Coordinates of C-alpha atoms in Angstrom, one line a residue:
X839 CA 0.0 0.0 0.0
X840 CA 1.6 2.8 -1.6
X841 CA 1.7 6.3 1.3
X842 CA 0.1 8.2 -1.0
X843 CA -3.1 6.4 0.1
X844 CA -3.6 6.1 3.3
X845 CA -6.0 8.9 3.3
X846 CA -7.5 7.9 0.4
X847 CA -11.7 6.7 0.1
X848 CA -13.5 4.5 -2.3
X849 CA -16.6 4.0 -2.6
X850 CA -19.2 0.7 -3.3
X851 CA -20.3 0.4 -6.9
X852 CA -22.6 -2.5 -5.8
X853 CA -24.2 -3.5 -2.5
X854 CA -22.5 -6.9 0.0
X855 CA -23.9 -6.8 3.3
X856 CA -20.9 -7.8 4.6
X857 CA -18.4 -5.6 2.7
X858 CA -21.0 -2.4 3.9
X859 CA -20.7 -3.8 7.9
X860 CA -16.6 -3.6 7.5
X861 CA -14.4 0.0 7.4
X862 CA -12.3 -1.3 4.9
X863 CA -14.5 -3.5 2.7
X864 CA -12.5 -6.4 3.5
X865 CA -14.3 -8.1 5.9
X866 CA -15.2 -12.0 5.3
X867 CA -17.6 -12.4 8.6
X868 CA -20.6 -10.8 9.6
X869 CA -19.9 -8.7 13.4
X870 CA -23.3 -8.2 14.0
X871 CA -26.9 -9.4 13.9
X872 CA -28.4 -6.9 11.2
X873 CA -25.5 -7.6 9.0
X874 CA -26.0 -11.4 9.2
X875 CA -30.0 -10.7 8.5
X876 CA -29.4 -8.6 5.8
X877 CA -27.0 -11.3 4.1
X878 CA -29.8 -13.8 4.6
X879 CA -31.8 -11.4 2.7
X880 CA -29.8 -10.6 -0.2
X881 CA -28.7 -14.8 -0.2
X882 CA -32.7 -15.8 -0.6
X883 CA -33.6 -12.9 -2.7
X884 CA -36.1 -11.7 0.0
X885 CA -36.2 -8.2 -1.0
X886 CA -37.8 -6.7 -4.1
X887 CA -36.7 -3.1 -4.9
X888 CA -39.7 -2.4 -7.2
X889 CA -41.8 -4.1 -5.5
X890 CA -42.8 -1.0 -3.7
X891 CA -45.5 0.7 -5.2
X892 CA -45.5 4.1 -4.1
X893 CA -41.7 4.3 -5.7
X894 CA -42.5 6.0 -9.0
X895 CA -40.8 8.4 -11.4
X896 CA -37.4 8.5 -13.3
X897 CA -34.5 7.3 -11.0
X898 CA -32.3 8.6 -13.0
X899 CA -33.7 12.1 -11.9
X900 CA -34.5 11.4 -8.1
X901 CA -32.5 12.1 -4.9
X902 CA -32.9 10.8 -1.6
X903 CA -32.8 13.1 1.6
X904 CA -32.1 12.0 4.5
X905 CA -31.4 13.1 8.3
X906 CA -34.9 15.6 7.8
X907 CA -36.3 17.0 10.7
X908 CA -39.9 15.3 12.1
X909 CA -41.1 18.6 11.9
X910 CA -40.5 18.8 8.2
X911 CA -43.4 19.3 5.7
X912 CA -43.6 18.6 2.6
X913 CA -44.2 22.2 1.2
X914 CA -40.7 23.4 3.4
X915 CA -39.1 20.8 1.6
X916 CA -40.5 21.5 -2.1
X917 CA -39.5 25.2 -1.5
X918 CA -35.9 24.6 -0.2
X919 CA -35.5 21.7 -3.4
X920 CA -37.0 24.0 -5.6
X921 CA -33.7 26.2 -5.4
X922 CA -31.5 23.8 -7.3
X923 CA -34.2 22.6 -10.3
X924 CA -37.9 22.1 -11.0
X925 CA -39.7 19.4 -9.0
X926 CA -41.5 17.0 -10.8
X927 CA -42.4 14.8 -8.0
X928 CA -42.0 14.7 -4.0
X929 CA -42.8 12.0 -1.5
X930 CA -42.2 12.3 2.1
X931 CA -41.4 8.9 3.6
X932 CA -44.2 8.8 6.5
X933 CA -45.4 6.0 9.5
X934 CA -48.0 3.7 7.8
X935 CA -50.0 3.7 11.1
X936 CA -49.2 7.0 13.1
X937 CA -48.3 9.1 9.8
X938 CA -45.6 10.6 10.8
X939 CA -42.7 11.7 9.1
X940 CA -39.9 9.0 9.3
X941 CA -37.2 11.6 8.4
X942 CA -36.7 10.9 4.9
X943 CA -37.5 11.4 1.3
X944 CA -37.6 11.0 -2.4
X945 CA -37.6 14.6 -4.8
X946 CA -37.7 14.0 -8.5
X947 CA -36.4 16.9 -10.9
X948 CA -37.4 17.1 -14.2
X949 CA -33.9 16.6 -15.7
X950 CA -30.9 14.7 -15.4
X951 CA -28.7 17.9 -14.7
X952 CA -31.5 19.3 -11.9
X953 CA -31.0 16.4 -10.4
X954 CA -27.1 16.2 -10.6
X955 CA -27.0 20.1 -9.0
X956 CA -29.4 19.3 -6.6
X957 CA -27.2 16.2 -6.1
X958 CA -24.0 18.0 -5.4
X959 CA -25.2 21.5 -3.7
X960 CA -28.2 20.3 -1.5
X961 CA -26.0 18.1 0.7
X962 CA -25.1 18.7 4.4
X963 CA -27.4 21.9 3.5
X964 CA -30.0 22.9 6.6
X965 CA -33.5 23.0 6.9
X966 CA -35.5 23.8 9.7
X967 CA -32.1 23.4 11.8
X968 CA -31.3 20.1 11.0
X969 CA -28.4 18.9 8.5
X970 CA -29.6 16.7 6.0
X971 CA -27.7 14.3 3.4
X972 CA -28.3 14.0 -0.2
X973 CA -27.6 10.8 -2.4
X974 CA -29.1 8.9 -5.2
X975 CA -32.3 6.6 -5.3
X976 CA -29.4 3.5 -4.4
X977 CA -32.9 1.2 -3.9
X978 CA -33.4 0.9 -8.0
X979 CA -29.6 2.0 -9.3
X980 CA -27.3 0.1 -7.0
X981 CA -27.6 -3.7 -7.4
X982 CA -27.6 -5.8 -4.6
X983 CA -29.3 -3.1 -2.7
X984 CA -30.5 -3.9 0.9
X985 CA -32.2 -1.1 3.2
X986 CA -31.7 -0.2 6.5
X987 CA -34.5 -2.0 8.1
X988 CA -33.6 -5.5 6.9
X989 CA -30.0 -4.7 8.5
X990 CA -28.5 -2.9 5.2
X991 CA -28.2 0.4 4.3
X992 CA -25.2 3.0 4.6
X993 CA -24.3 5.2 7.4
X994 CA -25.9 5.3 10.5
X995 CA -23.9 6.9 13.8
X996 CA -21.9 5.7 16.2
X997 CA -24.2 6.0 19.2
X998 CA -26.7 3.5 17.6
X999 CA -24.2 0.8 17.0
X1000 CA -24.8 0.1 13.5
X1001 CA -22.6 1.7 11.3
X1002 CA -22.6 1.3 7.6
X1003 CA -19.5 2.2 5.1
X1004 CA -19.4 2.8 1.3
X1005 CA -21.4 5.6 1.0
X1006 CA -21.4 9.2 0.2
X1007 CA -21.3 9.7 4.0
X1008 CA -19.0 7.5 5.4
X1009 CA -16.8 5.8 2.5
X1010 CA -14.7 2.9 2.4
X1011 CA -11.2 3.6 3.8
X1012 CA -7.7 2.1 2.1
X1013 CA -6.8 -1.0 3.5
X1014 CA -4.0 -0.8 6.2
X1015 CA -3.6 -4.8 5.7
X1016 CA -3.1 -7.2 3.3
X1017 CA -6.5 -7.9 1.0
X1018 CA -7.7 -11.4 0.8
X1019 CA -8.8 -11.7 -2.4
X1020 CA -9.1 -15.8 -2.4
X1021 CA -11.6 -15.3 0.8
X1022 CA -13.1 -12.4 -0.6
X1023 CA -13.9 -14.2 -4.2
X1024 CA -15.5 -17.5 -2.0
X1025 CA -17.6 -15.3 -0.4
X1026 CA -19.1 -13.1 -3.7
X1027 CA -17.9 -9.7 -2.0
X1028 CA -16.0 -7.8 -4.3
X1029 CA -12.5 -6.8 -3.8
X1030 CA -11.5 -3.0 -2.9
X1031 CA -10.7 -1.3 -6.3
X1032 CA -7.3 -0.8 -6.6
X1033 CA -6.3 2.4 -8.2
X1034 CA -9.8 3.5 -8.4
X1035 CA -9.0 5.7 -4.7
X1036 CA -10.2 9.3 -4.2
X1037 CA -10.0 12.3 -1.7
X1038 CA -13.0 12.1 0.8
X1039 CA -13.7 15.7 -0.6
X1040 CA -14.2 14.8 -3.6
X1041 CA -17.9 14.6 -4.8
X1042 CA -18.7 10.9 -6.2
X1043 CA -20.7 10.8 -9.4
X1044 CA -24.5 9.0 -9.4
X1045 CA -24.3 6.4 -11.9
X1046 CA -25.3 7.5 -15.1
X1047 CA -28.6 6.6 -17.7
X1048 CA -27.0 4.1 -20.2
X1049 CA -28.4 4.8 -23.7
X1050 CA -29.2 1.5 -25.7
X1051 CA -28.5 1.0 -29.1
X1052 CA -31.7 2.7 -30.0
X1053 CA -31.3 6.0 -28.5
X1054 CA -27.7 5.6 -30.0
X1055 CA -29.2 5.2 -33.0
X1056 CA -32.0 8.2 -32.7
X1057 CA -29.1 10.4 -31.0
X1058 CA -26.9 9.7 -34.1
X1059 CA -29.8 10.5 -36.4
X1060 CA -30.4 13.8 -34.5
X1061 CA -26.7 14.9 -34.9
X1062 CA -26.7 13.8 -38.5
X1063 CA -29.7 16.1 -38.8
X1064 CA -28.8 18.5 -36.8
X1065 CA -25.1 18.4 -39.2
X1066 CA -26.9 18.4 -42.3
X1067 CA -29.6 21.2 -41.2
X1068 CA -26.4 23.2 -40.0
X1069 CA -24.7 22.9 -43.6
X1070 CA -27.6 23.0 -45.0
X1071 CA -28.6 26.4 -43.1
X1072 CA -24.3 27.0 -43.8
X1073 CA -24.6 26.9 -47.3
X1074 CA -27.8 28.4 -47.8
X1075 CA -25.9 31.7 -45.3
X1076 CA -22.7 31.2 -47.9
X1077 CA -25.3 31.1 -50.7
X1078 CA -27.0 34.3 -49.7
X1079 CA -23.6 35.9 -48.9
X1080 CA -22.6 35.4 -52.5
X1081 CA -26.2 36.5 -53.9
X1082 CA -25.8 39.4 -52.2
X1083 CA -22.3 40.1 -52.9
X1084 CA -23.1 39.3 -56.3
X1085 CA -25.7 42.1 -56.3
X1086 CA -23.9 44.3 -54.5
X1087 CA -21.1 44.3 -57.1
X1088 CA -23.4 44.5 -60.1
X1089 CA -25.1 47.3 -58.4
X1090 CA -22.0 49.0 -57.6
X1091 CA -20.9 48.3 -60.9
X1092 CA -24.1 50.2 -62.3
X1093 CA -23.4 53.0 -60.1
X1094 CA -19.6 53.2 -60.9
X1095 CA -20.4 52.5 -64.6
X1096 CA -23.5 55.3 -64.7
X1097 CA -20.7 57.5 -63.0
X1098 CA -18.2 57.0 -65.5
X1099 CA -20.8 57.3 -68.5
X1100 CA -21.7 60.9 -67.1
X1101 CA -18.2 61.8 -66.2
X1102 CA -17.2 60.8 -69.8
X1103 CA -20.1 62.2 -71.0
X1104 CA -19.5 65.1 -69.7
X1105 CA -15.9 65.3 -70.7
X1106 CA -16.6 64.4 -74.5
X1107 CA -19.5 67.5 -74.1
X1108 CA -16.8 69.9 -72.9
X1109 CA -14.3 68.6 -75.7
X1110 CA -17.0 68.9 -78.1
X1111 CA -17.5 72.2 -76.9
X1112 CA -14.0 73.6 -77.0
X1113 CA -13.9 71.9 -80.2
X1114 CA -16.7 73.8 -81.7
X1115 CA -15.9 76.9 -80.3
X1116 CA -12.0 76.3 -81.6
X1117 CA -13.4 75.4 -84.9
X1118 CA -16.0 78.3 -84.6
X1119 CA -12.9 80.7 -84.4
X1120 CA -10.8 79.4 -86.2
X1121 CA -13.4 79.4 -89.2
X1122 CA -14.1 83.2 -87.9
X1123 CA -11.0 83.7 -88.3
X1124 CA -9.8 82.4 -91.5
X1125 CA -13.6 84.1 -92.5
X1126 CA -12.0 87.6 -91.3
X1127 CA -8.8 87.2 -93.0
X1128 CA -10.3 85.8 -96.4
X1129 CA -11.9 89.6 -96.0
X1130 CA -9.6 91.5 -95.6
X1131 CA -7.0 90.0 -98.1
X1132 CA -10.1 90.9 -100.3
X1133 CA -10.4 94.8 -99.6
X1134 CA -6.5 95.4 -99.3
X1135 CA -6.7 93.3 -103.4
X1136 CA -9.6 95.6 -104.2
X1137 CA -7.8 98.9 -102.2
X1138 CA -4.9 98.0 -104.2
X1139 CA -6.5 97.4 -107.5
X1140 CA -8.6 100.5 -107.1
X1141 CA -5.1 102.4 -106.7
X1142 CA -3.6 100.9 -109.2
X1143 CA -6.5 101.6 -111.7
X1144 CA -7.1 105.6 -110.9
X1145 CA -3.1 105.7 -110.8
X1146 CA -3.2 104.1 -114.6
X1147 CA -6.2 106.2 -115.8
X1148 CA -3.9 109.6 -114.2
X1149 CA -1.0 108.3 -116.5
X1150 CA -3.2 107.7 -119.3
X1151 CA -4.7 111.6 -118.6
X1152 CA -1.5 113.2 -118.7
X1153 CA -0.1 111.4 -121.6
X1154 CA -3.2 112.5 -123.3
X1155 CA -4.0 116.0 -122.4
X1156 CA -0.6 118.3 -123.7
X1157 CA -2.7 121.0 -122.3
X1158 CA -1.9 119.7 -118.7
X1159 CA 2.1 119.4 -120.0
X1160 CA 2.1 123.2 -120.8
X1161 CA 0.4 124.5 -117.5
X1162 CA 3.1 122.5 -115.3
X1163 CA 5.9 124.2 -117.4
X1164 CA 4.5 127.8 -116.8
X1165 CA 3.4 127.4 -113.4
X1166 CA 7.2 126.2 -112.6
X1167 CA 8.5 129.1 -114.5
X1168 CA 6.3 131.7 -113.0
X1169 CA 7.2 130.7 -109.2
X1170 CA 10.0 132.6 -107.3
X1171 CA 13.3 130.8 -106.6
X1172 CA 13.3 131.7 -103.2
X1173 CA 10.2 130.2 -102.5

């Protein structure tokens, strides 16, 4: 036994009599009375755990508290269970004759996970002063379950003489001796689990709901559709995505196009213009020079014409000739 764990705990998968009466779960022999009637019990098959039939409801989803006060109803209790998960279903464990409360009871939640926080917050909580313990419904989940008043059960204190180990409350403890497994195989009571040990502050887990091959099945079915719905509801997101970036680039290419069309537009308008007016002046121009080239010809051609017809008069008229001559020879010199 390895020092690591001495103060280590473990905890019964299954129910022995015998194995619940010892601290160490390797006890061969009964010590006492109720543990010797309770392995009488569990050898002739005297107990029936569903034989009960006020035990109803999902086990899978019930709790048992224990340690309640007498005084306990079972509205107080519905309101303080109420905290950790809807109730489904509570019954107060009561005298069949006198009716009252025998300090126990059953709550069923409506889930699996209610139950599991109920399972590990509720216990060693209070309610009306007393300390109570929570665990699962151990009469339909752990086999070879045996209950307290045939001599079975788990826990107890140490002033009544009938202590119980394994359970939530008080676990098994490591061995401190050699484990006789050859006794302890003869006798049906399983061996301590080596390797298997945890800290006593640890929270064990309630056993679980084991799915079948059909809810495998159904579950697997449900994922696949719940897959193919996703990439289904994927693609048809990408396919949107890609619509609308689609459309967003054609209209963007509209807008950018109708923008270019009126900026070119409105560039060729202005070249046009400048053309036309360059063309306008230019053709003024060439207009204005085309007429004046024509008046300075006709100025010159008039000139030329009355300069011509002057020579032609003088040439002509000897008359003219003669009144040059005198009217040179009449005039002063010093003039």
């Amino acid at each position: 036994m390895s020092s690591n764990k001495i103060n280590a705990v473990f905890y019964a998968e299954s129910y022995h009599p015998i194995q619940a009466g010892s601290i160490d779960g390797t006890d061969i022999l009964p010590h006492d009375n109720a543990v010797y009637r309770a392995h009488l019990c569990s050898s002739a098959g005297l107990y029936d755990p569903f034989g009960d039939p006020k035990v109803i409801g999902d086990p899978y989803c019930t709790i048992f508290v224990g340690r309640l006060s007498h005084l306990t109803t079972e509205d107080t209790l519905r309101k303080a269970m109420s905290v950790y998960g809807r109730v489904r279903n509570l019954r107060l464990v009561r005298h069949i004759v006198t009716g009252a409360s025998r300090g126990y009871a059953f709550v069923e939640y409506e889930t699996e996970r209610e139950m599991q926080r109920a399972y590990k917050d509720a216990h060693h909580s209070i309610i009306d002063d007393c300390e109570i313990i929570v665990d699962y419904n151990r009469q339909r989940l752990m086999p070879g379950w045996i209950p307290r008043r045939l001599g079975g059960g788990l826990g107890g204190k140490k002033e009544s003489g009938q202590l119980r180990f394994g359970g939530r409350e008080k676990p098994f403890r490591a061995p401190l001796r050699p484990i006789p497994f050859d006794d302890l195989k003869r006798l049906g009571i399983p061996p301590p689990p080596e390797g298997r040990y945890m800290s006593r502050f640890q929270d064990p887990s309630p056993p679980r709901r084991k799915r079948s091959s059909v809810d495998w099945e159904e579950g697997s079915h449900t994922r696949d559709g719940q897959e193919h719905s996703h990439n289904r509801s994927s693609a048809d997101s990408k396919e949107r995505y890609h619509s609308r970036s689609s459309l967003e680039r054609e209209e963007s290419s509209k807008k950018w196009s109708s923008l270019d069309r009126e900026e070119h537009y409105g560039k060729r308008t202005s070249m046009e213009r400048d053309d036309s007016s360059y063309s306008w002046s230019t053709s003024r121009r060439e207009e204005h020079h085309h007429k004046s080239t024509d008046r300075t010809r006709k100025r010159s051609s008039e000139g030329k014409d009355e300069r011509s017809s002057h020579k032609r008069h003088k040439h002509r008229n000897p008359s003219y000739r003669h009144e040059r001559r005198s009217s040179s020879r009449d005039q002063p010199s010093d003039y």
